[in-house]
Short mmCIF file of C-alpha atoms in Angstrom, two decimals:
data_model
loop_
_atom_site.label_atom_id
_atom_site.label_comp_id
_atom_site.label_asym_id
_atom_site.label_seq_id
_atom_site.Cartn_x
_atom_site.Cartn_y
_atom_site.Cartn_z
CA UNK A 167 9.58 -12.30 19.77
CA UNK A 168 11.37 -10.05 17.46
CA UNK A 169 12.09 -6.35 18.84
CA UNK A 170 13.30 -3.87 16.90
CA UNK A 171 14.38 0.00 17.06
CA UNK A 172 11.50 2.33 16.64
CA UNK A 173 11.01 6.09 15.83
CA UNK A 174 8.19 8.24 14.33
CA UNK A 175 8.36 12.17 13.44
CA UNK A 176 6.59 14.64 11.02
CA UNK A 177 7.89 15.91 7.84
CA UNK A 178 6.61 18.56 5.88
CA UNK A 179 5.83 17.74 1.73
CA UNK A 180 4.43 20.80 0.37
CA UNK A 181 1.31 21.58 1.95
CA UNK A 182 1.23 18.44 3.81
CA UNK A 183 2.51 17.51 7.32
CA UNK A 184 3.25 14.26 7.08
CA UNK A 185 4.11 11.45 10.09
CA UNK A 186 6.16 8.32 9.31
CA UNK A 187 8.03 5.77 11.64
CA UNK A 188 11.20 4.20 11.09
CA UNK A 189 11.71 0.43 12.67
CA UNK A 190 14.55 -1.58 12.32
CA UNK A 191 18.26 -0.62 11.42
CA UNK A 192 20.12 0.58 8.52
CA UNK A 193 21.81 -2.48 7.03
CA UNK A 194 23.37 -3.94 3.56
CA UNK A 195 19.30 -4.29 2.26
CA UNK A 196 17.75 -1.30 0.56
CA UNK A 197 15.49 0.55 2.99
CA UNK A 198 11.84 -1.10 3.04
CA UNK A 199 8.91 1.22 1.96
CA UNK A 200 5.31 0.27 3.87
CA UNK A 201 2.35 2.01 2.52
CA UNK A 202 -1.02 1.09 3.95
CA UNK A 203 -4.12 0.31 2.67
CA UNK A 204 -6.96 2.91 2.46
CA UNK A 205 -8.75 4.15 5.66
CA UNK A 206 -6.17 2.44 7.57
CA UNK A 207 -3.21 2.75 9.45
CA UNK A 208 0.33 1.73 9.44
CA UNK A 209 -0.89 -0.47 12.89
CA UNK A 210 -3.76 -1.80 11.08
CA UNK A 211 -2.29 -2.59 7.86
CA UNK A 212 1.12 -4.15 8.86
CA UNK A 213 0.86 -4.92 12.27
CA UNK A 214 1.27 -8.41 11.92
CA UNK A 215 4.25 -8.44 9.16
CA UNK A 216 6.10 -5.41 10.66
CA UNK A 217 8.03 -6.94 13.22
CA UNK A 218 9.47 -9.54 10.69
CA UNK A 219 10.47 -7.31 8.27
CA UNK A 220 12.19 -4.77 10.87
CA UNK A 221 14.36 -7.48 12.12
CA UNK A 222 16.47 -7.58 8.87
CA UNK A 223 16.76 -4.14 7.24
CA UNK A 224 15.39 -0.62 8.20
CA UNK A 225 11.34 0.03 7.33
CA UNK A 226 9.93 3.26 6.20
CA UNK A 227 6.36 3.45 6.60
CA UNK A 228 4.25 6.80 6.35
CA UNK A 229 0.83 7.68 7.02
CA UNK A 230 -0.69 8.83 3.67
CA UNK A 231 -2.63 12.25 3.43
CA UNK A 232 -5.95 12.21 5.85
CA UNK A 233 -4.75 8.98 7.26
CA UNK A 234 -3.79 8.05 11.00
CA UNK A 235 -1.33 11.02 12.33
CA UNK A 236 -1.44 12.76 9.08
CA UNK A 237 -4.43 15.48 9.01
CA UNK A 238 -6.01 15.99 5.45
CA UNK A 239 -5.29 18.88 3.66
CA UNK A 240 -7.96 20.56 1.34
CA UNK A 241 -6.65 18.80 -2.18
CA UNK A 242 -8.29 15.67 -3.15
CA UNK A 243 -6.59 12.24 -2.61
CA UNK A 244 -5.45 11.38 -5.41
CA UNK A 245 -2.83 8.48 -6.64
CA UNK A 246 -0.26 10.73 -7.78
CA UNK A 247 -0.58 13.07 -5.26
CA UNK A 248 -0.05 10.03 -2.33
CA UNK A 249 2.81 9.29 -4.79
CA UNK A 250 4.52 12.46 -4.80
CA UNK A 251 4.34 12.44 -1.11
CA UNK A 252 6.11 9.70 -0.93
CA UNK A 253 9.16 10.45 -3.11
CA UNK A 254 9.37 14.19 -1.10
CA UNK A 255 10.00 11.83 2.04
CA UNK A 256 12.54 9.80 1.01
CA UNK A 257 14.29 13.29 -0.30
CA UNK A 258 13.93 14.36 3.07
CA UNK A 259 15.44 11.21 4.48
CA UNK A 260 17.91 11.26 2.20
CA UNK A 261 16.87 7.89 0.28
CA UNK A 262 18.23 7.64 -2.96
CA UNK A 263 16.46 3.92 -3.83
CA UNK A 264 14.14 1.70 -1.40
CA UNK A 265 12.05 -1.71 -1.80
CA UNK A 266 8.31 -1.00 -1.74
CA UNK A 267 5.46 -3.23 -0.50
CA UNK A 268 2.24 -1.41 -0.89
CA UNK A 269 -1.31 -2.81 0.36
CA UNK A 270 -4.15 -1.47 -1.80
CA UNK A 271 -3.87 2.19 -1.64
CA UNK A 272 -0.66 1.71 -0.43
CA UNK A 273 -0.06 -0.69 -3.35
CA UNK A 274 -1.51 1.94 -6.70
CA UNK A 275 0.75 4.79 -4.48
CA UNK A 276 3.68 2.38 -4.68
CA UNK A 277 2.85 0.98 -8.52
CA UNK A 278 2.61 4.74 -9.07
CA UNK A 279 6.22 5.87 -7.81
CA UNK A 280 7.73 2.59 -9.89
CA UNK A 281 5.82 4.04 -13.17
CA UNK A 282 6.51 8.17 -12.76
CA UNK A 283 10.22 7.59 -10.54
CA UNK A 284 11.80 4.03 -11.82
CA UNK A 285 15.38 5.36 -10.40
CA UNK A 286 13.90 5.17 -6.97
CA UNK A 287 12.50 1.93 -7.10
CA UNK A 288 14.29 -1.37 -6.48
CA UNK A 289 12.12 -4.20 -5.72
CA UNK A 290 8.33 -3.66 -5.72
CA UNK A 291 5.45 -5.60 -3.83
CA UNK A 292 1.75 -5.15 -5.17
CA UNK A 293 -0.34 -6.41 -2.41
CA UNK A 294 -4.38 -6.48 -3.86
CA UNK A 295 -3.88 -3.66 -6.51
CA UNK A 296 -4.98 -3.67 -10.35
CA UNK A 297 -3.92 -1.40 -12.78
CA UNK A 298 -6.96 -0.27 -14.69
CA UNK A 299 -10.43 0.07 -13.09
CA UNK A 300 -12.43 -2.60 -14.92
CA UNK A 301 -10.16 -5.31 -13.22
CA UNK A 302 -12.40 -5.24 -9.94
CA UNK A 303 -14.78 -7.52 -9.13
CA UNK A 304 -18.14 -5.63 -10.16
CA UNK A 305 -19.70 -6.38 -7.30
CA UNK A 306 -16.86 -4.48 -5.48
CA UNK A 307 -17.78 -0.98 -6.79
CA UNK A 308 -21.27 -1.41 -5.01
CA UNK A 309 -21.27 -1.42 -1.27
CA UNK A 310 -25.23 -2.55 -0.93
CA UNK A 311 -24.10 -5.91 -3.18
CA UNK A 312 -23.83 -7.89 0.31
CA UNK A 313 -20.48 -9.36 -0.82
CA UNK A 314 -18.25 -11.68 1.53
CA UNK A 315 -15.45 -9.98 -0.12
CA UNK A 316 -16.31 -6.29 1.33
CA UNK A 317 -14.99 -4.84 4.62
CA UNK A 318 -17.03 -6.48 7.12
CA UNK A 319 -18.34 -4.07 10.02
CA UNK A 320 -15.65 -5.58 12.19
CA UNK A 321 -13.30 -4.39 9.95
CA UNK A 322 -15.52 -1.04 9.73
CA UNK A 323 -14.90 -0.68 13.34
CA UNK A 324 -11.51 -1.35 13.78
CA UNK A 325 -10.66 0.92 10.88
CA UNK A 326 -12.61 4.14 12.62
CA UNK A 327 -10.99 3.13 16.30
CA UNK A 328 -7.39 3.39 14.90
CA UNK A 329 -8.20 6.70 13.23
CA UNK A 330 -10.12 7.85 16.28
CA UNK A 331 -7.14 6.88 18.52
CA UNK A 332 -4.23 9.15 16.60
CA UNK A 333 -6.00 11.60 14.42
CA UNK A 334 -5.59 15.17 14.56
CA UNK A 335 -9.07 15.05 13.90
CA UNK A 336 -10.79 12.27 15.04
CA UNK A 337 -14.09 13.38 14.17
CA UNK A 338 -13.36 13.41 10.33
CA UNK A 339 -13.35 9.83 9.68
CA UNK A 340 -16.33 10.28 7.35
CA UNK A 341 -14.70 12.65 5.61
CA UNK A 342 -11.70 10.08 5.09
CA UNK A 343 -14.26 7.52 4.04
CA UNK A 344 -15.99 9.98 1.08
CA UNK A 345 -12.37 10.86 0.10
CA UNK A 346 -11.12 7.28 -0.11
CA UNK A 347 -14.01 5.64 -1.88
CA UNK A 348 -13.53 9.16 -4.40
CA UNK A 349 -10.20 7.96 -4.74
CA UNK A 350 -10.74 4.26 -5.22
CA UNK A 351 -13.64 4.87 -7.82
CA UNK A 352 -11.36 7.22 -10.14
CA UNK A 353 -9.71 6.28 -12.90
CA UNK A 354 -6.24 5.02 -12.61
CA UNK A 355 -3.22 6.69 -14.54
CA UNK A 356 -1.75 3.58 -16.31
CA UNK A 357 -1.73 1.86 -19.46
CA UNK A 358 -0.35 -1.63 -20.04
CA UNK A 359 2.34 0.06 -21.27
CA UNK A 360 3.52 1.53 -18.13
CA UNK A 361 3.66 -2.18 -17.03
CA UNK A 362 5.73 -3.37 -19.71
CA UNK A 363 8.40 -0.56 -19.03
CA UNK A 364 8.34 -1.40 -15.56
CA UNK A 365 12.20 -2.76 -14.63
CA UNK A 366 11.83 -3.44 -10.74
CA UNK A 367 11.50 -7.24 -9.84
CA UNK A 368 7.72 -7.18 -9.19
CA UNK A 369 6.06 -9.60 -6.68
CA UNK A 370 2.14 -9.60 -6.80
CA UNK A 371 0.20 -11.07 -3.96
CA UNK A 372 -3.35 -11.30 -3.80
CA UNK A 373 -6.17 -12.77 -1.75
CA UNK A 374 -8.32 -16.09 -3.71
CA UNK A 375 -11.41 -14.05 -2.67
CA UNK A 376 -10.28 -10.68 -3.16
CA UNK A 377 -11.13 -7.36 -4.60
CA UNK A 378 -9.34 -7.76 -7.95
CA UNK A 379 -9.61 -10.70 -10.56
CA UNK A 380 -7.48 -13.22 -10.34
CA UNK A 381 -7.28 -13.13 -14.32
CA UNK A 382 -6.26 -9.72 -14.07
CA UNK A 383 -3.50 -10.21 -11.58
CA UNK A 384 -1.98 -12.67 -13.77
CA UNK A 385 -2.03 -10.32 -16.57
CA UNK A 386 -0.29 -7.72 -14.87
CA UNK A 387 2.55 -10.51 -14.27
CA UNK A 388 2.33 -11.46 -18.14
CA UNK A 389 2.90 -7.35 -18.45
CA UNK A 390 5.44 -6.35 -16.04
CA UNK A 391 8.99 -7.89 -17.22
CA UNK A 392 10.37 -9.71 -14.11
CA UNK A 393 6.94 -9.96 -12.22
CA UNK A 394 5.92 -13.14 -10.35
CA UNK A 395 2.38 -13.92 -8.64
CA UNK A 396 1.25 -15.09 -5.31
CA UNK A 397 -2.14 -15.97 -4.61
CA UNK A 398 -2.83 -16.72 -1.18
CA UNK A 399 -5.74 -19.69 -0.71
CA UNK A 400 -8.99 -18.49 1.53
CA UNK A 401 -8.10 -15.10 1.86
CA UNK A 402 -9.88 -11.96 1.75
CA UNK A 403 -8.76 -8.49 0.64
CA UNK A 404 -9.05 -7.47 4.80
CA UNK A 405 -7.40 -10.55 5.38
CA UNK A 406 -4.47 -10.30 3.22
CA UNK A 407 -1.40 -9.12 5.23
CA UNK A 408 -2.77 -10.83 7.93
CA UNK A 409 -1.66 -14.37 6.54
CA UNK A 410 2.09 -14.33 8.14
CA UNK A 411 2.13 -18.05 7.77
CA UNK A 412 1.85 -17.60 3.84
CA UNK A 413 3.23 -14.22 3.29
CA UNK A 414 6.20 -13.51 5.35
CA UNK A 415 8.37 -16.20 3.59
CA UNK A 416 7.47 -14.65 0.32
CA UNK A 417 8.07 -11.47 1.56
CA UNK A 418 11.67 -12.99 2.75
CA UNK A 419 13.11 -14.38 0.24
CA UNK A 420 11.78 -11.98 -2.79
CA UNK A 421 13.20 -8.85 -1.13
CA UNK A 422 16.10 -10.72 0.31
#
């Protein structure tokens, strides 16, 4: 079993208190940037790959506005807003560049800091994340469709038992829910010519039976310049970062 160092503290980003832990050790690799997925946690979203990825470099992961340790504040969740978050902490910690691997929320928050900050950006990971709203699934934007590919209420449950267990609030998980499925319905603040001015090595990993099409995934890697594409085989969008087998070599040797 891998162990590695582990620290978590709050910083403040304008009207935002914001937690984040720090695992691993400072090393010749770029610092490691883990943003979740939404309604999740850090635990719940990278649980399985943290370890791994600690053992080899140090690993940055906050807890985006409303989520986990980090109470909500009264602005909406937005995209750039989680984004600009983001870059305030690694001012803070005195980051100049990191590697990013974002899982769905996590992943439009990262793709958003490699479009509007490029300088602070060296290798990026898209886990599940499109670029433009018609690239979901359509029967993704309606939670009565009954689709295998939606959270299941296992998934339901474990997301509302992490929140209840560190929240400042515990009793505003609804709230989180109506913010998050605001945020995931907006419109998203990229063109495919964002994309093409993208310069980061880009790896894209997505699920066979996930939320986005798999004919949009591979145009984003037709888009982005030096963008390659994973898809992993019988996976779900919940299921995604759970596939160590599959992903945690990728993740190796792209960001190593």
């Amino acid at each position: 079993m891998i162990t590695v160092a582990h620290s978590s503290a709050y910083t403040e980003t304008g009207d935002l208190e914001m937690y984040y832990e720090l695992h691993g050790e400072a090393s010749a690799h770029r610092p490691l940037v883990l943003l979740h997925g939404g309604v999740c946690t850090v635990a719940l979203s990278f649980g399985a790959v943290l370890p791994a990825l600690a053992g080899t470099r140090q690993v940055v992961a906050p807890e985006l506005q409303g989520h986990g340790h980090t109470a909500d504040t009264g602005r909406a969740l937005t995209v750039p807003a989680l984004a600009s978050d983001v870059v305030a902490l690694l001012d803070e910690l005195g980051i100049e560049q990191a590697d990013f691997l974002g899982f769905s929320l996590g992943a439009l928050t990262a793709l958003e800091v490699a479009v509007r900050h490029p300088r602070r950006v060296g290798r990026l990971v898209l886990a599940s994340a499109p670029y433009t709203q018609d690239r979901f699934l359509p029967e993704i934007q309606d939670p009565a469709s009954g689709s295998s590919r939606l959270p299941t209420p296992q998934d339901f449950r474990e997301m509302a038992d992490a929140y209840a267990a560190v929240a400042p609030h515990p009793e505003r998980f609804q709230d989180l829910l109506a913010k998050c499925s605001a945020a995931a319905h907006a419109p998203l603040p990229w063109t495919a010519d964002d994309l093409r001015a993208l310069r980061a090595p880009t790896l894209l990993v997505i699920g066979d039976t996930d939320f986005v099409r798999i004919e949009h995934a591979a145009e984003m890697r037709d888009l982005i310049p030096d963008a390659r594409l994973a898809v992993l085989p019988g996976t779900t969008h919940m299921a995604l970062m759970r596939r160590t087998a599959l992903l945690l070599p990728l993740l190796h040797e792209f960001l190593d």
